[in-house]
């Protein structure tokens, strides 16, 4: 079994490549392929990989490969897809009220809403310091996105209508809910990870296909049915975007089962900063002070959240010196009462 | 005896009024008085107040009013003034390489250098969390100063010559050194605070007067000797600036004796944010996202630094439950060895 921090690091690297690969897959700043087909193919890729792994696991040891096939359990697996579908529509509605950069800034709210739903739904306790770390992570990612001096478009963040902000908050809640619900699904029993994945991605593929079909109807089949658009304009880079998106999905799934949502949130936030940092070199953007500050804040937050408490604060000397004796006391106390 | 947190709060409020009063003391955006006379009069004010308090203390109880009058001790008191004098010249040199907004941003480094000199010279230990809090305070104040989208002058922070940055670091070290040295002076013996103040401000007045005289020579006495310029153009607001500057100096002195440099750094940093926040209302500035983020970061930092560790992290249950038993163990262990 891999350590979760290794998986989180891999997720950070792959997620940060995602933005760069997507940019590289454009030709003269335009997509020659239909971008909506990418998530669909990524779902199919994840489904195939999970299917193969499940088959191998089952072949090796049929007795230990746990699979709950009752409808009562299976029917829960489309729920994350349904939440994402609602989320996409809320996102669309939000963008009619606010500009994309304000929407991007508000997106950082999902770090905080994930913490709240993590506490409320999964009943996981966080120390005050961990709460502060989560708020700082959101503040840090926001800081890195503050529009710099001399940037072309200069929309004010505080001038959108109130509906825009309400929808932004709803969007952050839905995004967090999908994550927290997936974690609940993955941890509710000790079914094989691959069996759980197969269920998740079967529904994921169906919902993504439904979206492509809806796009066809909305567009009046002008570009032909979706299956004809599927590989048109695909380059090697486009396929790398698909494989990368699929791989990050599989890593997130693993983290939901063996680690948790907060680990995922840290990995994706760090990836966002890494993408911005890499863009400075790859696309010769100007490094901004706010990027630099954002990175420091997020690093502090990471350390605050994950470092063991005794590395952060000075505990009373006796506590550190006599851990064995401490256990004895608590036993004594229990027998006394 | 007042609690240090009350004194720190008072210092925050008075320091934040300082910037606003100074702006209000201008007439059509210009000073009708010589601003260099303000710190001199503030030193004289502090000297008079401390003198009166010392006299009263001595009259009430001559035996408990401790005053070390040996030259070996007195000769240390001009040192903070000398450091400030060097600092002013370094500041002047720095500004020939960098613009004022870059200088202001670099000024936040003194928060970190104060922490370092506090550790090195005063041998005060800080926990990892407190170090992180200090870095975050510097990051938070810097964040609030990030130049917003659409601001008039748009100088890049990363384009100044290297000498500018080196001098900026030197400036931050000197500023921290003056603070740390003053704390050392105030705490090195239990002399009366007022006697220590009288010594500090006597030298402070002398050095400020010397500066005015030097200005006269530099300017070729065009505006006449300094004592003729002393009250010219002074309004009620100018006098309030003098009284306010003097009062904040006295509060800092108190904090150096009964609290420490870190408390002072927090008070003045919070004051900076409060000034910016008040300016939004008083001078109808636009509130920026970076101000809002900076305030959150600094509030987190404040809580991280000053909150008791057991309010921040979850200590093992037994530690909280059985403090008395713990002491017994450590005693037993000592007798064993």
Short mmCIF file of C-alpha atoms in Angstrom, two decimals, chain A:
data_model
loop_
_atom_site.label_atom_id
_atom_site.label_comp_id
_atom_site.label_asym_id
_atom_site.label_seq_id
_atom_site.Cartn_x
_atom_site.Cartn_y
_atom_site.Cartn_z
CA UNK A 1 0.00 0.00 0.00
CA UNK A 2 1.34 3.41 -1.03
CA UNK A 3 1.53 6.17 1.54
CA UNK A 4 -1.19 8.78 1.03
CA UNK A 5 1.35 11.62 0.92
CA UNK A 6 2.95 10.03 -2.17
CA UNK A 7 -0.43 9.74 -3.89
CA UNK A 8 -1.20 13.36 -2.93
CA UNK A 9 2.12 14.50 -4.41
CA UNK A 10 1.42 12.59 -7.63
CA UNK A 11 -2.05 14.15 -7.79
CA UNK A 12 -0.52 17.61 -7.32
CA UNK A 13 1.92 17.07 -10.19
CA UNK A 14 -0.66 15.58 -12.58
CA UNK A 15 -3.30 18.22 -11.74
CA UNK A 16 -0.81 21.01 -12.34
CA UNK A 17 0.16 19.46 -15.69
CA UNK A 18 -3.54 19.41 -16.62
CA UNK A 19 -3.78 23.18 -17.05
CA UNK A 20 -0.52 23.32 -18.98
CA UNK A 21 -1.42 20.37 -21.26
CA UNK A 22 -4.84 21.90 -21.93
CA UNK A 23 -3.17 25.17 -22.97
CA UNK A 24 -0.67 23.26 -25.14
CA UNK A 25 -3.51 21.29 -26.79
CA UNK A 26 -4.85 24.53 -28.26
CA UNK A 27 -3.86 25.58 -31.77
CA UNK A 28 -3.38 29.34 -32.07
CA UNK A 29 -5.35 29.82 -28.86
CA UNK A 30 -8.36 27.79 -30.09
CA UNK A 31 -9.57 24.25 -29.50
CA UNK A 32 -9.72 22.34 -32.82
CA UNK A 33 -11.51 19.55 -30.94
CA UNK A 34 -14.76 19.57 -28.91
CA UNK A 35 -13.57 20.07 -25.30
CA UNK A 36 -16.78 18.54 -23.89
CA UNK A 37 -15.69 15.13 -25.25
CA UNK A 38 -12.58 15.13 -23.02
CA UNK A 39 -14.30 14.49 -19.65
CA UNK A 40 -16.45 11.78 -21.29
CA UNK A 41 -13.39 9.92 -22.62
CA UNK A 42 -11.65 10.37 -19.27
CA UNK A 43 -14.63 8.69 -17.53
CA UNK A 44 -14.47 5.81 -20.01
CA UNK A 45 -10.70 5.52 -19.46
CA UNK A 46 -11.21 5.36 -15.66
CA UNK A 47 -13.97 2.78 -16.10
CA UNK A 48 -11.74 0.58 -18.29
CA UNK A 49 -8.73 0.82 -15.96
CA UNK A 50 -10.87 0.08 -12.88
CA UNK A 51 -12.55 -2.80 -14.70
CA UNK A 52 -9.21 -4.39 -15.59
CA UNK A 53 -7.90 -3.94 -12.04
CA UNK A 54 -11.10 -5.40 -10.57
CA UNK A 55 -10.89 -8.41 -12.89
CA UNK A 56 -7.23 -9.00 -11.92
CA UNK A 57 -8.01 -8.65 -8.22
CA UNK A 58 -10.95 -11.05 -8.51
CA UNK A 59 -8.86 -13.56 -10.47
CA UNK A 60 -6.09 -13.51 -7.86
CA UNK A 61 -8.30 -13.86 -4.78
CA UNK A 62 -12.05 -14.14 -5.36
CA UNK A 63 -12.76 -14.59 -1.65
CA UNK A 64 -11.16 -11.32 -0.46
CA UNK A 65 -12.53 -9.17 -3.31
CA UNK A 66 -15.55 -7.65 -1.61
CA UNK A 67 -18.37 -6.48 -3.87
CA UNK A 68 -21.76 -5.28 -2.60
CA UNK A 69 -24.14 -5.70 -5.53
CA UNK A 70 -27.44 -4.92 -3.77
CA UNK A 71 -29.49 -2.17 -5.43
CA UNK A 72 -29.67 -0.43 -2.02
CA UNK A 73 -25.94 0.17 -2.29
CA UNK A 74 -25.52 0.57 -6.08
CA UNK A 75 -28.22 3.26 -6.28
CA UNK A 76 -26.02 5.60 -4.20
CA UNK A 77 -23.27 5.72 -6.83
CA UNK A 78 -24.98 8.01 -9.40
CA UNK A 79 -25.44 10.66 -6.67
CA UNK A 80 -21.98 12.31 -7.10
CA UNK A 81 -22.66 12.55 -10.86
CA UNK A 82 -26.07 14.11 -10.17
CA UNK A 83 -24.48 16.65 -7.79
CA UNK A 84 -21.88 17.56 -10.44
CA UNK A 85 -24.68 17.97 -13.01
CA UNK A 86 -26.54 20.40 -10.71
CA UNK A 87 -23.21 22.11 -9.95
CA UNK A 88 -22.53 22.67 -13.67
CA UNK A 89 -25.89 24.35 -14.10
CA UNK A 90 -25.40 26.54 -11.01
CA UNK A 91 -21.96 27.47 -12.38
CA UNK A 92 -23.58 28.46 -15.67
CA UNK A 93 -26.18 30.58 -13.84
CA UNK A 94 -23.48 32.21 -11.66
CA UNK A 95 -21.53 33.30 -14.73
CA UNK A 96 -24.53 35.30 -15.96
CA UNK A 97 -24.11 37.51 -12.87
CA UNK A 98 -20.32 37.60 -12.30
CA UNK A 99 -17.29 37.66 -14.61
CA UNK A 100 -14.98 34.63 -14.85
CA UNK A 101 -12.22 36.09 -12.66
CA UNK A 102 -14.68 36.81 -9.83
CA UNK A 103 -16.05 33.28 -10.31
CA UNK A 104 -12.52 31.90 -10.07
CA UNK A 105 -11.87 33.87 -6.85
CA UNK A 106 -15.16 32.63 -5.33
CA UNK A 107 -14.15 29.07 -6.29
CA UNK A 108 -11.69 29.13 -3.39
CA UNK A 109 -14.68 29.14 -1.04
CA UNK A 110 -15.03 25.42 -1.72
CA UNK A 111 -11.93 24.83 0.43
CA UNK A 112 -13.82 26.21 3.43
CA UNK A 113 -17.16 24.56 2.55
CA UNK A 114 -15.35 21.21 2.18
CA UNK A 115 -14.02 21.65 5.73
CA UNK A 116 -17.51 22.45 7.03
CA UNK A 117 -19.26 19.54 5.26
CA UNK A 118 -16.37 17.23 6.24
CA UNK A 119 -17.13 18.14 9.87
CA UNK A 120 -20.94 18.04 9.58
CA UNK A 121 -21.54 15.00 7.34
CA UNK A 122 -18.52 12.81 7.99
CA UNK A 123 -18.38 13.88 11.68
CA UNK A 124 -14.61 14.33 11.46
CA UNK A 125 -13.18 16.59 14.16
CA UNK A 126 -10.63 19.25 13.33
CA UNK A 127 -8.54 21.20 15.86
CA UNK A 128 -8.79 25.01 15.91
CA UNK A 129 -5.39 25.13 14.25
CA UNK A 130 -6.60 22.88 11.43
CA UNK A 131 -9.62 25.13 10.91
CA UNK A 132 -7.28 28.10 10.72
CA UNK A 133 -5.10 26.19 8.26
CA UNK A 134 -8.11 25.54 6.02
CA UNK A 135 -9.12 29.22 6.04
CA UNK A 136 -5.49 30.17 5.30
CA UNK A 137 -5.38 27.75 2.37
CA UNK A 138 -8.42 29.49 0.87
CA UNK A 139 -6.88 32.90 1.61
CA UNK A 140 -3.55 31.82 0.10
CA UNK A 141 -5.01 30.54 -3.16
CA UNK A 142 -7.14 33.71 -3.40
CA UNK A 143 -4.09 35.91 -2.77
CA UNK A 144 -2.24 34.28 -5.66
CA UNK A 145 -5.19 35.15 -7.93
CA UNK A 146 -5.46 38.84 -6.97
CA UNK A 147 -5.37 40.83 -10.17
CA UNK A 148 -2.04 42.51 -10.55
CA UNK A 149 -1.17 46.06 -11.24
CA UNK A 150 -1.55 46.84 -14.93
CA UNK A 151 -3.64 43.83 -15.89
CA UNK A 152 -5.85 44.33 -18.93
CA UNK A 153 -9.37 43.60 -17.66
CA UNK A 154 -10.04 45.22 -14.35
CA UNK A 155 -13.42 44.20 -12.99
CA UNK A 156 -14.22 45.01 -9.40
CA UNK A 157 -14.90 42.03 -7.19
CA UNK A 158 -17.38 43.90 -5.00
CA UNK A 159 -19.68 45.17 -7.75
CA UNK A 160 -21.58 42.06 -8.87
CA UNK A 161 -25.29 41.70 -7.99
CA UNK A 162 -26.05 39.82 -4.77
CA UNK A 163 -27.49 36.84 -6.72
CA UNK A 164 -24.01 36.27 -8.17
CA UNK A 165 -22.50 35.87 -4.70
CA UNK A 166 -25.35 33.67 -3.45
CA UNK A 167 -24.97 31.36 -6.46
CA UNK A 168 -21.18 31.36 -5.94
CA UNK A 169 -21.69 30.16 -2.37
CA UNK A 170 -24.19 27.52 -3.54
CA UNK A 171 -21.68 26.40 -6.16
CA UNK A 172 -18.96 26.04 -3.49
CA UNK A 173 -21.35 24.01 -1.30
CA UNK A 174 -22.32 21.66 -4.15
CA UNK A 175 -18.69 21.13 -5.13
CA UNK A 176 -17.82 20.28 -1.51
CA UNK A 177 -20.89 18.07 -1.17
CA UNK A 178 -19.88 15.97 -4.20
CA UNK A 179 -16.43 15.41 -2.66
CA UNK A 180 -17.71 14.63 0.83
CA UNK A 181 -20.41 12.33 -0.54
CA UNK A 182 -17.84 10.41 -2.62
CA UNK A 183 -15.69 9.97 0.50
CA UNK A 184 -18.75 8.65 2.35
CA UNK A 185 -19.41 6.15 -0.49
CA UNK A 186 -15.81 4.92 -0.61
CA UNK A 187 -15.55 4.47 3.15
CA UNK A 188 -19.02 3.18 4.06
CA UNK A 189 -17.91 -0.45 3.66
CA UNK A 190 -14.70 -2.30 2.80
CA UNK A 191 -15.74 -3.15 -0.75
CA UNK A 192 -12.89 -3.35 -3.25
CA UNK A 193 -11.79 0.12 -4.39
CA UNK A 194 -12.01 -1.09 -8.00
CA UNK A 195 -15.60 -2.30 -7.63
CA UNK A 196 -16.56 1.06 -6.13
CA UNK A 197 -14.74 2.79 -9.01
CA UNK A 198 -16.53 0.67 -11.61
CA UNK A 199 -19.86 1.76 -10.19
CA UNK A 200 -18.83 5.44 -9.93
CA UNK A 201 -17.42 5.63 -13.45
CA UNK A 202 -20.24 3.66 -15.09
CA UNK A 203 -22.63 6.34 -13.88
CA UNK A 204 -20.02 9.02 -14.64
CA UNK A 205 -19.77 7.83 -18.27
CA UNK A 206 -23.56 7.73 -18.61
CA UNK A 207 -24.01 11.24 -17.24
CA UNK A 208 -21.21 12.61 -19.42
CA UNK A 209 -22.74 10.97 -22.46
CA UNK A 210 -26.11 12.47 -21.54
CA UNK A 211 -24.45 15.87 -21.45
CA UNK A 212 -23.00 15.42 -24.94
CA UNK A 213 -26.43 14.37 -26.22
CA UNK A 214 -28.02 17.43 -24.58
CA UNK A 215 -25.39 19.63 -26.24
CA UNK A 216 -26.38 18.04 -29.58
CA UNK A 217 -30.05 18.87 -29.05
CA UNK A 218 -29.24 22.41 -27.86
CA UNK A 219 -27.03 22.99 -30.91
CA UNK A 220 -29.63 21.46 -33.26
CA UNK A 221 -27.17 18.77 -34.46
CA UNK A 222 -25.29 21.46 -36.43
CA UNK A 223 -21.95 19.75 -35.81
CA UNK A 224 -23.44 16.26 -36.19
CA UNK A 225 -24.12 13.75 -33.39
CA UNK A 226 -21.60 13.53 -30.54
CA UNK A 227 -20.00 10.23 -31.57
CA UNK A 228 -18.92 11.79 -34.86
CA UNK A 229 -17.23 14.66 -32.98
CA UNK A 230 -15.51 12.30 -30.57
CA UNK A 231 -11.97 12.15 -31.97
CA UNK A 232 -12.11 14.96 -34.51
CA UNK A 233 -9.20 17.39 -34.15
CA UNK A 234 -7.55 15.20 -31.49
CA UNK A 235 -3.76 15.53 -31.34
CA UNK A 236 -1.29 13.59 -29.18
CA UNK A 237 -1.57 16.42 -26.65
CA UNK A 238 -5.37 16.05 -26.56
CA UNK A 239 -4.97 12.36 -25.76
CA UNK A 240 -2.51 13.30 -23.01
CA UNK A 241 -5.15 15.68 -21.60
CA UNK A 242 -7.63 12.76 -21.55
CA UNK A 243 -5.18 10.33 -19.93
CA UNK A 244 -4.08 12.94 -17.41
CA UNK A 245 -7.67 13.83 -16.43
CA UNK A 246 -8.47 10.13 -16.10
CA UNK A 247 -5.39 9.45 -13.98
CA UNK A 248 -6.08 12.34 -11.61
CA UNK A 249 -9.64 10.99 -11.21
CA UNK A 250 -8.28 7.58 -10.21
CA UNK A 251 -5.87 9.14 -7.72
CA UNK A 252 -8.69 11.22 -6.18
CA UNK A 253 -10.72 8.03 -5.83
CA UNK A 254 -7.84 6.34 -4.04
CA UNK A 255 -7.45 9.33 -1.70
CA UNK A 256 -11.19 9.35 -0.92
CA UNK A 257 -10.91 5.73 0.27
CA UNK A 258 -7.53 5.73 2.02
CA UNK A 259 -7.08 9.41 2.96
CA UNK A 260 -9.73 12.15 2.91
CA UNK A 261 -11.21 15.22 1.22
CA UNK A 262 -8.89 17.64 3.02
CA UNK A 263 -5.83 15.87 1.57
CA UNK A 264 -7.43 16.17 -1.88
CA UNK A 265 -8.17 19.87 -1.35
CA UNK A 266 -4.53 20.51 -0.38
CA UNK A 267 -3.25 18.56 -3.41
CA UNK A 268 -5.44 20.45 -5.88
CA UNK A 269 -4.73 23.84 -4.26
CA UNK A 270 -0.98 23.25 -4.38
CA UNK A 271 -1.42 22.15 -8.01
CA UNK A 272 -3.10 25.46 -8.82
CA UNK A 273 -0.11 27.37 -7.42
CA UNK A 274 2.33 25.06 -9.22
CA UNK A 275 0.50 25.65 -12.52
CA UNK A 276 0.77 29.42 -12.05
CA UNK A 277 4.45 29.08 -11.15
CA UNK A 278 5.16 26.86 -14.17
CA UNK A 279 3.23 29.24 -16.43
CA UNK A 280 5.66 31.97 -15.42
CA UNK A 281 8.46 29.95 -17.04
CA UNK A 282 6.62 28.13 -19.84
CA UNK A 283 4.46 30.96 -21.13
CA UNK A 284 6.74 33.78 -19.90
CA UNK A 285 4.15 35.38 -17.62
CA UNK A 286 5.38 37.97 -15.16
CA UNK A 287 5.77 36.57 -11.65
CA UNK A 288 3.63 38.65 -9.30
CA UNK A 289 4.20 39.47 -5.65
CA UNK A 290 0.77 38.00 -4.90
CA UNK A 291 1.80 34.60 -6.35
CA UNK A 292 4.86 34.60 -4.11
CA UNK A 293 2.78 35.57 -1.04
CA UNK A 294 0.09 32.99 -1.89
CA UNK A 295 2.71 30.22 -2.04
CA UNK A 296 4.11 31.16 1.39
CA UNK A 297 0.61 31.26 2.93
CA UNK A 298 -0.34 27.85 1.47
CA UNK A 299 2.95 26.28 2.61
CA UNK A 300 2.32 27.58 6.14
CA UNK A 301 -1.21 26.23 5.98
CA UNK A 302 0.03 22.80 4.82
CA UNK A 303 2.47 22.63 7.71
CA UNK A 304 -0.15 23.81 10.23
CA UNK A 305 -2.64 21.21 9.09
CA UNK A 306 -0.43 18.14 8.78
CA UNK A 307 2.51 18.63 11.17
CA UNK A 308 2.15 16.74 14.46
CA UNK A 309 1.06 19.17 17.22
CA UNK A 310 4.19 18.59 19.31
CA UNK A 311 6.29 19.89 16.40
CA UNK A 312 4.27 23.11 16.36
CA UNK A 313 3.83 24.07 20.00
CA UNK A 314 5.97 23.46 23.02
CA UNK A 315 4.17 20.96 25.17
CA UNK A 316 4.96 20.81 28.89
CA UNK A 317 8.28 19.01 29.44
CA UNK A 318 6.80 16.19 31.52
CA UNK A 319 4.37 15.24 28.77
CA UNK A 320 7.16 14.65 26.32
CA UNK A 321 9.37 12.92 28.88
CA UNK A 322 6.98 10.36 30.33
CA UNK A 323 4.56 8.95 27.75
CA UNK A 324 4.55 5.43 29.29
CA UNK A 325 3.82 6.69 32.76
CA UNK A 326 0.92 8.68 31.32
CA UNK A 327 -0.80 5.55 30.10
CA UNK A 328 -0.45 4.01 33.54
CA UNK A 329 -2.21 6.95 35.11
CA UNK A 330 -5.14 6.81 32.77
CA UNK A 331 -5.53 3.10 33.53
CA UNK A 332 -5.35 3.78 37.26
CA UNK A 333 -7.94 6.52 36.93
CA UNK A 334 -10.28 4.23 35.06
CA UNK A 335 -10.09 1.53 37.75
CA UNK A 336 -10.66 4.15 40.45
CA UNK A 337 -13.91 5.41 39.03
#
